[in-house]
mmCIF file of C-alpha atoms and ligand atoms in Angstrom:
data_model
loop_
_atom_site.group_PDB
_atom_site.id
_atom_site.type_symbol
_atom_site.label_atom_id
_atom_site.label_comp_id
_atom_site.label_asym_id
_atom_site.label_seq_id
_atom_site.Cartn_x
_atom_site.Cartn_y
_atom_site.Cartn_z
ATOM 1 C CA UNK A 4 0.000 0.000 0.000
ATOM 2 C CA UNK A 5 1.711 3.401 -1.014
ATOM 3 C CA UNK A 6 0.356 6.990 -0.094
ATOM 4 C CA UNK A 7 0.860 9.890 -2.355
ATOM 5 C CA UNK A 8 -0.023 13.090 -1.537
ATOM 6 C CA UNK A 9 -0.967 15.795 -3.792
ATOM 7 C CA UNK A 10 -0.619 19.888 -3.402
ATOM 8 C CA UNK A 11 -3.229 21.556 -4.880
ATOM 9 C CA UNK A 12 -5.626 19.031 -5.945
ATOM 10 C CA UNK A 13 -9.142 20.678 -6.414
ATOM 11 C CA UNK A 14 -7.052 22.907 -9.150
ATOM 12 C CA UNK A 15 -7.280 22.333 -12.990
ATOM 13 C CA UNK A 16 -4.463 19.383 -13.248
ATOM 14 C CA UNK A 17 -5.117 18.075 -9.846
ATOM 15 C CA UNK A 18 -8.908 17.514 -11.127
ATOM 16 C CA UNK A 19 -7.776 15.615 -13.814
ATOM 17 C CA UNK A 20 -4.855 13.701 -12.435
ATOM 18 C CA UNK A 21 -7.576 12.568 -9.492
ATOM 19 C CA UNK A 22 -9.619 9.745 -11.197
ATOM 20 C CA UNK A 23 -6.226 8.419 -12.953
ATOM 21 C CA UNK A 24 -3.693 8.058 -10.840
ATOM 22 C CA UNK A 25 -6.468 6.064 -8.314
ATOM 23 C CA UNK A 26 -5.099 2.502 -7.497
ATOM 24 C CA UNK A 27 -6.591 0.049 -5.825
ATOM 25 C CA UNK A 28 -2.942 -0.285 -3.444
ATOM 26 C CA UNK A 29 -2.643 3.557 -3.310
ATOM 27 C CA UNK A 30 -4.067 6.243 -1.002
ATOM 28 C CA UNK A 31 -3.977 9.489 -2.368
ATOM 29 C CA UNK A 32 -4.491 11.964 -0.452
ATOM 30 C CA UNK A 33 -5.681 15.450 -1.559
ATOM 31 C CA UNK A 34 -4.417 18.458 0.201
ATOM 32 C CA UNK A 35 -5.973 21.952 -1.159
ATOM 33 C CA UNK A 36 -7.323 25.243 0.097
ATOM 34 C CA UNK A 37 -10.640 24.667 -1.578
ATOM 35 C CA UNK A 38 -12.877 22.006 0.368
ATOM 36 C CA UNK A 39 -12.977 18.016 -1.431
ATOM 37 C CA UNK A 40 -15.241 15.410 -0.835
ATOM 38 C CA UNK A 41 -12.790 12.049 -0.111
ATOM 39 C CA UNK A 42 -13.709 9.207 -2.131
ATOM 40 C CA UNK A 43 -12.732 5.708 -1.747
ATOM 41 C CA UNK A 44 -9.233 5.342 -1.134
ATOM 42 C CA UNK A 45 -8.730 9.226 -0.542
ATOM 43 C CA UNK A 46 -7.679 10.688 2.221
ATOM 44 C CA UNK A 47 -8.602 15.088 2.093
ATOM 45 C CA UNK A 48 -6.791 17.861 3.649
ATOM 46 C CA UNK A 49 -7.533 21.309 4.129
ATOM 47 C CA UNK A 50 -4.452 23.570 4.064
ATOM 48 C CA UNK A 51 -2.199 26.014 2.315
ATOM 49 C CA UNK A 52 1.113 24.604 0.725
ATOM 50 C CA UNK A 53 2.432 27.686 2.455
ATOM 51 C CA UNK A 54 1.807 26.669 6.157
ATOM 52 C CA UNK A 55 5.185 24.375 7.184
ATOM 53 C CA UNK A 56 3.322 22.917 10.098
ATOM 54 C CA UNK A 57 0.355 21.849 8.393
ATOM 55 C CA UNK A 58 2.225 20.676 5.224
ATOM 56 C CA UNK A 59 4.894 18.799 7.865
ATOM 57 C CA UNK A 60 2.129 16.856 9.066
ATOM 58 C CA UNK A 61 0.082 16.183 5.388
ATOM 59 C CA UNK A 62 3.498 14.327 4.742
ATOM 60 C CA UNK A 63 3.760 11.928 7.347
ATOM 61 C CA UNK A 64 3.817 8.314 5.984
ATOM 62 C CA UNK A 65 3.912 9.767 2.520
ATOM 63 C CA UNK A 66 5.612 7.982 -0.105
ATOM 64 C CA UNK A 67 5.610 10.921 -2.738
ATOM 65 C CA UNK A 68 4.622 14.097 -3.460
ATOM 66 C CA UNK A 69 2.782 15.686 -6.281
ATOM 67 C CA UNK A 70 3.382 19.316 -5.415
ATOM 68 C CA UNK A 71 0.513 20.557 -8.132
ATOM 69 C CA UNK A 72 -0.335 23.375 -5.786
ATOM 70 C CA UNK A 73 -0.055 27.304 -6.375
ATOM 71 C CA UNK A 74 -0.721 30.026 -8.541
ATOM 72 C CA UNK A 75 -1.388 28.974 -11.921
ATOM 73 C CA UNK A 76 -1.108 32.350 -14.358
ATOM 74 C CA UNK A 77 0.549 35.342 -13.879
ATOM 75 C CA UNK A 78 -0.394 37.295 -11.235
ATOM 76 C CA UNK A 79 0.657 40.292 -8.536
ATOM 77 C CA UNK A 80 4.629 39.497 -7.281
ATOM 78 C CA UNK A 81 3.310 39.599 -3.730
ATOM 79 C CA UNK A 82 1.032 36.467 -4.553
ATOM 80 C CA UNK A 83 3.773 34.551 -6.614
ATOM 81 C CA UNK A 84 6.283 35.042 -3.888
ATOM 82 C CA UNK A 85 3.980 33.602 -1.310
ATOM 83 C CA UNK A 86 2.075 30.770 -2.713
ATOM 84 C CA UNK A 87 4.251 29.556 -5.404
ATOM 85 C CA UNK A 88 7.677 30.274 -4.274
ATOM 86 C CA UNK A 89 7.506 30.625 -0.479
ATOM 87 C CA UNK A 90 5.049 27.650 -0.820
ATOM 88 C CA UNK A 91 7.373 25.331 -2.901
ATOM 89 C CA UNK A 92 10.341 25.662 -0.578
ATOM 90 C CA UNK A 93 7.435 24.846 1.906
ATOM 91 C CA UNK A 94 6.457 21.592 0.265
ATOM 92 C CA UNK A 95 10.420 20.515 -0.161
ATOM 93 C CA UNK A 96 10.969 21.276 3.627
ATOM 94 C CA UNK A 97 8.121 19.767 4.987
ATOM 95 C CA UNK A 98 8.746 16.560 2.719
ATOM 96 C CA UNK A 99 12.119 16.564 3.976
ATOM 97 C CA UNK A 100 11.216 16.930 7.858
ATOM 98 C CA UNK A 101 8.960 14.121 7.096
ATOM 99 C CA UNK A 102 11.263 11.773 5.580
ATOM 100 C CA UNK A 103 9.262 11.685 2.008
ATOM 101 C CA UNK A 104 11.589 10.743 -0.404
ATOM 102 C CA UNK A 105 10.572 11.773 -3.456
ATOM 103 C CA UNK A 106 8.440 15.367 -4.825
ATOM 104 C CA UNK A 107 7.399 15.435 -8.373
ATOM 105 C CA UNK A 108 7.258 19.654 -9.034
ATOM 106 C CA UNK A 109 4.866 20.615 -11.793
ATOM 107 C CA UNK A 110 6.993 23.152 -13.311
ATOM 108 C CA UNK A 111 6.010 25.323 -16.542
ATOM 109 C CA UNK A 112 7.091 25.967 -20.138
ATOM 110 C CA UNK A 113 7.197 29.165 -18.574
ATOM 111 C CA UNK A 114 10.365 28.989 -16.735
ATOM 112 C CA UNK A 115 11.491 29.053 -20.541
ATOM 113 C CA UNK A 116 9.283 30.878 -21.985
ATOM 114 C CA UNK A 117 10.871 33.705 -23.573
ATOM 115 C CA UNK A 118 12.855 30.999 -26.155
ATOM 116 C CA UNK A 119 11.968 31.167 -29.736
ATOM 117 C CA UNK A 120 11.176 28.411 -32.183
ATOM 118 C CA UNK A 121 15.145 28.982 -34.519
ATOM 119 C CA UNK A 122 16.054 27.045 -30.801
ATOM 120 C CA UNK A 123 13.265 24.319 -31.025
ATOM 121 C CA UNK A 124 13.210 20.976 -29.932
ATOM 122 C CA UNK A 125 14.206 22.593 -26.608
ATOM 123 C CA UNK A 126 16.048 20.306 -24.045
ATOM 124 C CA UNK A 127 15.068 20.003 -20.536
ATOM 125 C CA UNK A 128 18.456 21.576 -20.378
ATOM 126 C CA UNK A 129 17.468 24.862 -21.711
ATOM 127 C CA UNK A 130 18.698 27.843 -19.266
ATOM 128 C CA UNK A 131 15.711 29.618 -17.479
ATOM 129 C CA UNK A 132 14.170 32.208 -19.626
ATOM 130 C CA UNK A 133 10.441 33.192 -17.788
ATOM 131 C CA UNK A 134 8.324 34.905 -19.337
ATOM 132 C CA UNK A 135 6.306 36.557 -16.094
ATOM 133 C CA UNK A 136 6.753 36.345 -12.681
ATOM 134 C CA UNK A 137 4.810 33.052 -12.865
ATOM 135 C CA UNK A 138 7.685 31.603 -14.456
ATOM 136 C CA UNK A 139 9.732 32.781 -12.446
ATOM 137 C CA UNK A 140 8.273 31.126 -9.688
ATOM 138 C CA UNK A 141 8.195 27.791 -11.546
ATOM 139 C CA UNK A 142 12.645 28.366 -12.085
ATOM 140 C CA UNK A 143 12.554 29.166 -8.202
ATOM 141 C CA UNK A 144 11.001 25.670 -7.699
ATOM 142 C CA UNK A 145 13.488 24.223 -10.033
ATOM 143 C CA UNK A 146 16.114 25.716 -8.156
ATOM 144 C CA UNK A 147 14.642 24.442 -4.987
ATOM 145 C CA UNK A 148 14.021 20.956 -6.346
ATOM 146 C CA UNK A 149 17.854 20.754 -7.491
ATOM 147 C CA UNK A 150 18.829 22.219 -3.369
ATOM 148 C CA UNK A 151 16.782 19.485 -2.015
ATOM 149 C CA UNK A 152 18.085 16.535 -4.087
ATOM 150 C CA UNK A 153 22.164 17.696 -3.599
ATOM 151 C CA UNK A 154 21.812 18.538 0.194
ATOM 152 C CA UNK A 155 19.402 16.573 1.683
ATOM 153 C CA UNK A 156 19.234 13.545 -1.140
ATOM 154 C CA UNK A 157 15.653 13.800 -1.989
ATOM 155 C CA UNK A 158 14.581 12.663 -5.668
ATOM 156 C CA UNK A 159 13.049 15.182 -7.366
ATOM 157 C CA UNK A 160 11.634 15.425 -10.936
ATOM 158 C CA UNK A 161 10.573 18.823 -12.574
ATOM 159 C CA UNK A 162 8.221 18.421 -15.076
ATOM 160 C CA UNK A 163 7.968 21.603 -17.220
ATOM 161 C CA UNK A 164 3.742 20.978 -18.136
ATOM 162 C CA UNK A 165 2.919 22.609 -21.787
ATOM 163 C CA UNK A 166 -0.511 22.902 -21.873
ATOM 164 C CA UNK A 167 -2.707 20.124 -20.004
ATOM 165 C CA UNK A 168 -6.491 20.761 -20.189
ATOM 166 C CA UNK A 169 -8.974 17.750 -21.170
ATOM 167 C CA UNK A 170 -9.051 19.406 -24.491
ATOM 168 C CA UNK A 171 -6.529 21.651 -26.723
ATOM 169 C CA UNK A 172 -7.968 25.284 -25.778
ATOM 170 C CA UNK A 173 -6.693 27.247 -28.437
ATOM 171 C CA UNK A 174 -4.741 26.811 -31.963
ATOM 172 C CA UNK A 175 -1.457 26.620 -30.071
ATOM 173 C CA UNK A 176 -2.196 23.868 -27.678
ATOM 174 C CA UNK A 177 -2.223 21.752 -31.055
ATOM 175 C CA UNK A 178 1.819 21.940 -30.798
ATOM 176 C CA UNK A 179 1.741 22.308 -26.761
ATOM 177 C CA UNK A 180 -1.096 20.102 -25.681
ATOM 178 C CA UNK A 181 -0.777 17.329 -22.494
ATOM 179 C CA UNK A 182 -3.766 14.987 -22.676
ATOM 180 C CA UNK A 183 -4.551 14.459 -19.704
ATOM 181 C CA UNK A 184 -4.448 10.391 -19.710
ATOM 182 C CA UNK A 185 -0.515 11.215 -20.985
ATOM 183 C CA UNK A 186 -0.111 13.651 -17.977
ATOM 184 C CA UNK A 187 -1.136 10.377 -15.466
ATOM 185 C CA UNK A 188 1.063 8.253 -17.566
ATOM 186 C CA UNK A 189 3.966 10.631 -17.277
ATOM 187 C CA UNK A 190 3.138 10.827 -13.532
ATOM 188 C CA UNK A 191 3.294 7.288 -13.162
ATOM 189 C CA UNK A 192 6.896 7.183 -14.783
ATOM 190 C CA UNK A 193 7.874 9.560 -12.361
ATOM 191 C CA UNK A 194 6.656 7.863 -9.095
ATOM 192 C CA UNK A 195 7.905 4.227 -10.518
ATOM 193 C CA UNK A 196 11.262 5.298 -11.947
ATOM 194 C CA UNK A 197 14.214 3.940 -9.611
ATOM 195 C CA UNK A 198 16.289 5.964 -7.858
ATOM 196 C CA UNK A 199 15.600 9.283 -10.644
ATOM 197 C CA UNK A 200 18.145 11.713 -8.551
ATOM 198 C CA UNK A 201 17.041 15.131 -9.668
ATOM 199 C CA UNK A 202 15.889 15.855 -13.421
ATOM 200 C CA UNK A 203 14.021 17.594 -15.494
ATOM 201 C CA UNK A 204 11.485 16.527 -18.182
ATOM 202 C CA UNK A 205 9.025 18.251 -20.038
ATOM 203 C CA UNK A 206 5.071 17.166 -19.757
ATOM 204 C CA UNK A 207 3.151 17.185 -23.368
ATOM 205 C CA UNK A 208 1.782 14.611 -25.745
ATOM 206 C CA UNK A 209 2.850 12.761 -29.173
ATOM 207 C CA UNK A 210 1.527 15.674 -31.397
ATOM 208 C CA UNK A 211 1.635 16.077 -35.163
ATOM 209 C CA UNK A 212 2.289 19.918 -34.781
ATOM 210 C CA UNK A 213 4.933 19.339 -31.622
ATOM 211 C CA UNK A 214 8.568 19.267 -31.694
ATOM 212 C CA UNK A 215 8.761 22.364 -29.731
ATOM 213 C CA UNK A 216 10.609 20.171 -26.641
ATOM 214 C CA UNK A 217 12.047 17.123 -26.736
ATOM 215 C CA UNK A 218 10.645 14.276 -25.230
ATOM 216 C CA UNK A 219 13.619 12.017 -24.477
ATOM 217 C CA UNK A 220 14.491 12.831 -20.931
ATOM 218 C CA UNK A 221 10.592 11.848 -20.183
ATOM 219 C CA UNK A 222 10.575 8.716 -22.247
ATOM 220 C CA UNK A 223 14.306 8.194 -20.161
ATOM 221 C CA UNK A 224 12.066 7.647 -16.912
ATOM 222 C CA UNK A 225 9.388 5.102 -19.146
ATOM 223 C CA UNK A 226 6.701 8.218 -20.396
ATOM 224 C CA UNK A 227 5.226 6.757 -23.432
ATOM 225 C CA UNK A 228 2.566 9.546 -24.701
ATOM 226 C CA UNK A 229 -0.208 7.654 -26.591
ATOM 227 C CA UNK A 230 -2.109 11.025 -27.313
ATOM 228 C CA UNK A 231 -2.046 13.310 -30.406
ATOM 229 C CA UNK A 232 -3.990 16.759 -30.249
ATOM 230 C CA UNK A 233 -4.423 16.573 -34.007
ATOM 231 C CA UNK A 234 -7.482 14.713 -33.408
ATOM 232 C CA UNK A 235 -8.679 18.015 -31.964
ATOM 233 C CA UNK A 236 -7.561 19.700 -34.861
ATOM 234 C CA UNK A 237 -10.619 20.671 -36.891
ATOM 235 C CA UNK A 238 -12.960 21.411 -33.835
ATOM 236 C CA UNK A 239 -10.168 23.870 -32.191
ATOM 237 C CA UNK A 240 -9.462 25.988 -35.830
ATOM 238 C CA UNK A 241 -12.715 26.146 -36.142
ATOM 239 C CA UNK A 242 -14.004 27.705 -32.924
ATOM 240 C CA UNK A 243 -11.097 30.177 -32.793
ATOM 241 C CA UNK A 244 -9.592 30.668 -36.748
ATOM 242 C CA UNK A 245 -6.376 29.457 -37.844
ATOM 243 C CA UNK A 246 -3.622 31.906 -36.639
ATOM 244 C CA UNK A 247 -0.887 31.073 -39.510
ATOM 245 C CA UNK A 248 2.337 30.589 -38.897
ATOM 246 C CA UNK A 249 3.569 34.329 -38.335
ATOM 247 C CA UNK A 250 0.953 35.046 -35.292
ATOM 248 C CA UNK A 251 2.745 36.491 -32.510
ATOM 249 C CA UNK A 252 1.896 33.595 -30.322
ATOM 250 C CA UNK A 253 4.284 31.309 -31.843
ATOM 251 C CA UNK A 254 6.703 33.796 -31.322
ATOM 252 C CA UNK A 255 8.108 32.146 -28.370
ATOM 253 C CA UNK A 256 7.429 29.066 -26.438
ATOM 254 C CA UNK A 257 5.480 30.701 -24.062
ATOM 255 C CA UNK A 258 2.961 32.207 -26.511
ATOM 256 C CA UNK A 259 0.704 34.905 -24.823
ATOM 257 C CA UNK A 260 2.404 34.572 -21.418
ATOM 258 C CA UNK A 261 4.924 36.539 -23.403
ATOM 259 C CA UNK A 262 2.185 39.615 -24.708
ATOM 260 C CA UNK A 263 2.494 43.008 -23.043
ATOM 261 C CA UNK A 264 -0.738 42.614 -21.551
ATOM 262 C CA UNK A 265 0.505 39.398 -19.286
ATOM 263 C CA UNK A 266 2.287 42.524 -17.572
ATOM 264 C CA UNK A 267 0.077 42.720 -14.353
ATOM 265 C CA UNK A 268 2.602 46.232 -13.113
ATOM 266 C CA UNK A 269 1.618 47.993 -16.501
HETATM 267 C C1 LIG B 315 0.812 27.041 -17.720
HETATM 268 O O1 LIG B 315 1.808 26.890 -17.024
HETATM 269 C C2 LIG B 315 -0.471 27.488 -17.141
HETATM 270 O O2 LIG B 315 -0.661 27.008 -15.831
HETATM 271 C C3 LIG B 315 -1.655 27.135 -17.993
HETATM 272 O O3 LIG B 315 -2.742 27.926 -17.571
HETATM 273 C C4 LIG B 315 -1.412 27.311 -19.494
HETATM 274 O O4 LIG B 315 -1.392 28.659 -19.805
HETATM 275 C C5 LIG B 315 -0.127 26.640 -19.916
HETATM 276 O O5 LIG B 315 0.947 26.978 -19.081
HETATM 277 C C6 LIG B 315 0.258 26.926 -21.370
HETATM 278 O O6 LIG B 315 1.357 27.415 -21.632
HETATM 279 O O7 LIG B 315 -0.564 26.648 -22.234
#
């Protein structure tokens, strides 16, 4: 029987990851801000990823975390610094006073969002270029991850999430998109793989229009992606138009995270 806990679970990935990563020999158990219902096999807590004490004590008997929880667009610096920075060193603490010994961090193309497609397939060792204060928080958490595996030994695996919704939202999720059945089976990899030391992998699906990031230091831990937004194709171009190639949100890999209005100080 293995426990997992996971930060931030009534949010948009946390929703989806929920059903899927359910095992009959698994607990998971669902920490959040927002109130959950428990299910079978679920065990809910109600607490911020930015008290120590309370996230100390979510980790006890934990075999893994799935640190999900924070902030997920741009938003004031105040708010980033607390919740998703403050909050992440929070998690890795309180995982390491507890004697977890491994923390999956869902990190963002935006920690490297400001790199252009002349650079594309990007590794997963492409330097930090955020494109908001957002990513910046999600290269913080990086950072932090890579503290917490060379001091105190904890495995830790970064995964830098494209875009995972249960459906492509917009003409650029075609290149960027994370099904979410590929975003369990990526999770899986990362809780089974032995011994994974600290990396960093990037979190979409098999798509026709990807390329953008490679996919080898994923498939390196056993991520197969079965899941292709072309299938979405049509439906997406034709709610929102086809952009063509020159649009300004394939600009850079972080599309309109990277648009003067993402600047919340303007
Ligand atoms: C993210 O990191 C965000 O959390 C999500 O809302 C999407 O905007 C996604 O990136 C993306 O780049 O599509």
């Amino acid at each position: 029987m293995s426990r997992i806990l996971i930060t931030g679970a009534a949010g948009g990935v946390g929703t989806l990851l929920r059903p899927r990563l359910a095992r009959p020999d698994r607990t998971l158990r669902l920490l959040d801000i927002a109130e959950l219902e428990p299910r079978e096999g679920e065990e809910v807590l109600r607490a911020s990823v930015t008290d120590l004490d309370a996230m100390t004590k979510a980790c006890a008997d934990v075999d893994a975390v799935v640190h999900l929880g924070g902030i997920s667009v741009e938003a004031a610096w105040a708010d980033i610094l607390d919740v998703n920075i403050h909050g992440t060193r929070t998690v890795f603490e309180a995982a390491r006073r507890a004697g977890v010994p491994r923390v999956v961090f869902a990190s963002s193309n935006h920690a490297v969002g400001f790199h252009t497609p002349d650079e594309y397939p990007l590794g997963a060792d492409t330097p930090p270029l955020p494109d908001t204060y957002y990513g910046v928080s999600k290269v913080a958490g990086e950072a932090l991850g890579a503290l917490y595996h060379h001091r105190y030994g904890l495995d830790v695996i970064c995964i830098r999430i494209l875009t995972c919704f249960p459906t492509p939202p917009n003409p650029r999720a075609l290149s960027t998109w994370l099904s979410p059945d590929d975003c369990a089976r990526l999770l899986e990899a990362c809780l089974a793989a032995p011994s994974p030391g600290y990396r960093i992998v990037h979190g979409v699906s098999r798509n026709t229009r990807g390329g953008w990031v490679t996919l080898d230091e994923a498939a390196a831990l056993g991520y197969d992606p079965q899941d292709d937004a072309e299938v979405h194709a049509a439906a997406v171009l034709a709610e929102h138009g086809d952009p063509g190639p020159d649009d300004p949100v394939f600009a850079h890999l972080g599309g309109p995270f990277t648009f003067p209005e993402f600047d919340v100080d303007r």
